[in-house]
């Protein structure tokens, strides 16, 4: 009992417990003597020895609580948390270049009065193809380009597809909103294609303006203003070439000039040309398919790859790395989440 009372910490208390109640403990020895006693002796000694065990156990429990409280009080009195120490650095993710570029584009076009429109990635044949004047026989409908859903997923007799461009978003806007319309439609699109420069999923941004008296001059100004703001250079030179898209007439392909500086191509100047956009005046048939009178409403549209725009501005050379999710690539090419993607140059008032 004295051993228990004298214990100052957990170790001493445990030694005391072993000395009394352990395999070779004093009380254990006493308990063992009960076996060799006569029944009369056991009747008198039994309760005494058992009572002793109970009071020692009670004392041990009480002392244990005392020691624990004393140890906690000592730690509380001596240990200090230094609140002025810097917090440990937590791993920090980055904004993917595709997200960054989409934010930049939304910012630029917002300055020019364009709203951002969104739509489903699973589309019906009408919104993805028919309304856009893409006939049944058009190569874009061939199986090797489009991911088709099984026939039993057809809705209202319409075959469903993974959208091959964001144009259906614009079709949905034209059928649900009154002109004038000024929108951009950024998002994921899907084509059954895969090599160093093509991934089955990629990102597109399209723009659409529908109003009265819209002509090619509006298209040219909009694209020039956009590309100068995006590349943050005043010396961006555009070259417009006649082209063909089923949904625009006339159709225009847009190249930007580049210069070669230290062996690298840099946007600006006109040493060489790089194709960056497809565009044109919205085809009369497309305007009519959306329930608008093409004699009243005209417009222009354009489309380009967000991934490609990111590569041109930020200097990546392999598209596949965009979707590998390699953290080293993201740490290198990604953007700080706390940076707001405004452009130093801006579009101007
Ligand atoms: C390209 C070319 C283009 C459009 C997209 C469009 C949308 C509607 C009506 C008419 Cl609703 N046109 N979009 C027009 C011309 C070109 O994209 O090379 N994209 C990657």
Short mmCIF file of N, CA, C and O and ligand atoms in Angstrom, two decimals, residues 132 167 170-171 174 191 204 206-208 245 247-248 275 277-280 282-283 286 301-305, ligand 1:
data_model
loop_
_atom_site.label_atom_id
_atom_site.label_comp_id
_atom_site.label_asym_id
_atom_site.label_seq_id
_atom_site.Cartn_x
_atom_site.Cartn_y
_atom_site.Cartn_z
N UNK A 132 -27.29 22.22 -88.69
CA UNK A 132 -26.09 22.91 -89.16
C UNK A 132 -25.81 22.65 -90.64
O UNK A 132 -24.69 22.89 -91.12
N UNK A 167 -21.12 23.78 -81.70
CA UNK A 167 -22.17 24.44 -82.48
C UNK A 167 -23.59 24.15 -81.98
O UNK A 167 -24.44 25.06 -82.00
N UNK A 170 -24.98 26.72 -79.84
CA UNK A 170 -25.45 27.94 -80.51
C UNK A 170 -26.81 27.73 -81.16
O UNK A 170 -27.66 28.62 -81.15
N UNK A 171 -27.02 26.51 -81.72
CA UNK A 171 -28.34 26.18 -82.28
C UNK A 171 -29.40 26.29 -81.17
O UNK A 171 -30.45 26.89 -81.35
N UNK A 174 -30.14 29.88 -80.47
CA UNK A 174 -30.95 30.53 -81.51
C UNK A 174 -32.41 30.09 -81.47
O UNK A 174 -33.30 30.86 -81.82
N UNK A 191 -14.25 13.45 -80.76
CA UNK A 191 -14.15 12.85 -82.09
C UNK A 191 -13.29 11.60 -82.00
O UNK A 191 -12.31 11.57 -81.25
N UNK A 204 -13.20 23.10 -77.41
CA UNK A 204 -13.47 24.02 -78.49
C UNK A 204 -14.13 25.27 -77.92
O UNK A 204 -14.75 25.23 -76.86
N UNK A 206 -16.59 28.29 -79.63
CA UNK A 206 -17.21 28.88 -80.81
C UNK A 206 -17.86 30.19 -80.41
O UNK A 206 -18.21 30.40 -79.24
N UNK A 207 -18.02 31.07 -81.37
CA UNK A 207 -18.69 32.34 -81.11
C UNK A 207 -19.77 32.55 -82.14
O UNK A 207 -19.69 32.04 -83.26
N UNK A 208 -20.82 33.26 -81.73
CA UNK A 208 -21.94 33.50 -82.65
C UNK A 208 -22.51 34.90 -82.40
O UNK A 208 -22.74 35.29 -81.25
N UNK A 245 -17.22 25.51 -95.00
CA UNK A 245 -17.89 24.79 -93.91
C UNK A 245 -19.35 24.68 -94.32
O UNK A 245 -19.88 25.61 -94.94
N UNK A 247 -21.93 24.99 -92.60
CA UNK A 247 -22.82 25.88 -91.84
C UNK A 247 -22.55 27.36 -92.03
O UNK A 247 -23.21 28.20 -91.41
N UNK A 248 -21.56 27.70 -92.86
CA UNK A 248 -21.29 29.13 -93.13
C UNK A 248 -21.15 29.36 -94.64
O UNK A 248 -20.72 28.48 -95.38
N UNK A 275 -2.56 28.55 -89.01
CA UNK A 275 -4.02 28.55 -89.02
C UNK A 275 -4.54 28.49 -87.58
O UNK A 275 -4.12 27.64 -86.81
N UNK A 277 -8.17 29.70 -86.76
CA UNK A 277 -9.63 29.78 -86.62
C UNK A 277 -10.34 29.38 -87.90
O UNK A 277 -9.80 29.57 -89.00
N UNK A 278 -11.57 28.88 -87.76
CA UNK A 278 -12.48 28.74 -88.88
C UNK A 278 -13.66 29.64 -88.61
O UNK A 278 -14.06 29.81 -87.46
N UNK A 279 -14.22 30.23 -89.66
CA UNK A 279 -15.31 31.18 -89.42
C UNK A 279 -16.11 31.42 -90.70
O UNK A 279 -15.81 30.84 -91.74
N UNK A 280 -17.09 32.26 -90.60
CA UNK A 280 -17.86 32.63 -91.78
C UNK A 280 -19.18 33.27 -91.41
O UNK A 280 -19.50 33.44 -90.24
N UNK A 282 -23.06 33.02 -91.04
CA UNK A 282 -23.95 31.88 -90.77
C UNK A 282 -24.83 31.62 -92.01
O UNK A 282 -25.45 32.54 -92.57
N UNK A 283 -24.85 30.37 -92.45
CA UNK A 283 -25.58 29.95 -93.65
C UNK A 283 -27.08 30.25 -93.48
O UNK A 283 -27.64 30.01 -92.42
N UNK A 286 -29.09 27.56 -91.98
CA UNK A 286 -28.94 27.36 -90.53
C UNK A 286 -29.84 28.34 -89.78
O UNK A 286 -30.53 27.97 -88.82
N UNK A 301 -20.13 33.45 -87.39
CA UNK A 301 -19.75 32.45 -86.38
C UNK A 301 -18.29 32.09 -86.60
O UNK A 301 -17.75 32.27 -87.69
N UNK A 302 -17.68 31.61 -85.54
CA UNK A 302 -16.29 31.15 -85.65
C UNK A 302 -16.06 30.03 -84.65
O UNK A 302 -16.83 29.86 -83.69
N UNK A 303 -15.02 29.26 -84.92
CA UNK A 303 -14.69 28.17 -84.00
C UNK A 303 -13.21 27.92 -83.99
O UNK A 303 -12.53 28.10 -85.01
N UNK A 304 -12.70 27.51 -82.83
CA UNK A 304 -11.28 27.18 -82.74
C UNK A 304 -11.03 26.23 -81.57
O UNK A 304 -11.90 26.06 -80.72
N UNK A 305 -9.85 25.63 -81.55
CA UNK A 305 -9.51 24.70 -80.48
C UNK A 305 -8.86 25.42 -79.32
O UNK A 305 -7.89 26.15 -79.50
C1 LIG B 1 -13.21 25.16 -86.83
C2 LIG B 1 -14.30 25.87 -87.48
C3 LIG B 1 -16.38 26.89 -87.14
C4 LIG B 1 -18.61 27.65 -86.86
C5 LIG B 1 -17.54 26.93 -86.41
C6 LIG B 1 -21.03 27.87 -86.49
C7 LIG B 1 -22.05 27.68 -85.59
C8 LIG B 1 -23.33 27.97 -85.98
C9 LIG B 1 -23.60 28.41 -87.23
C10 LIG B 1 -22.55 28.58 -88.07
CL1 LIG B 1 -24.60 27.70 -84.90
N1 LIG B 1 -21.29 28.30 -87.71
N2 LIG B 1 -19.76 27.61 -86.10
C11 LIG B 1 -18.51 28.35 -88.05
C12 LIG B 1 -17.35 28.32 -88.77
C13 LIG B 1 -16.27 27.58 -88.32
O1 LIG B 1 -15.35 26.15 -86.62
O2 LIG B 1 -12.18 24.98 -87.41
N3 LIG B 1 -13.40 24.77 -85.60
C14 LIG B 1 -12.42 24.06 -84.87
#
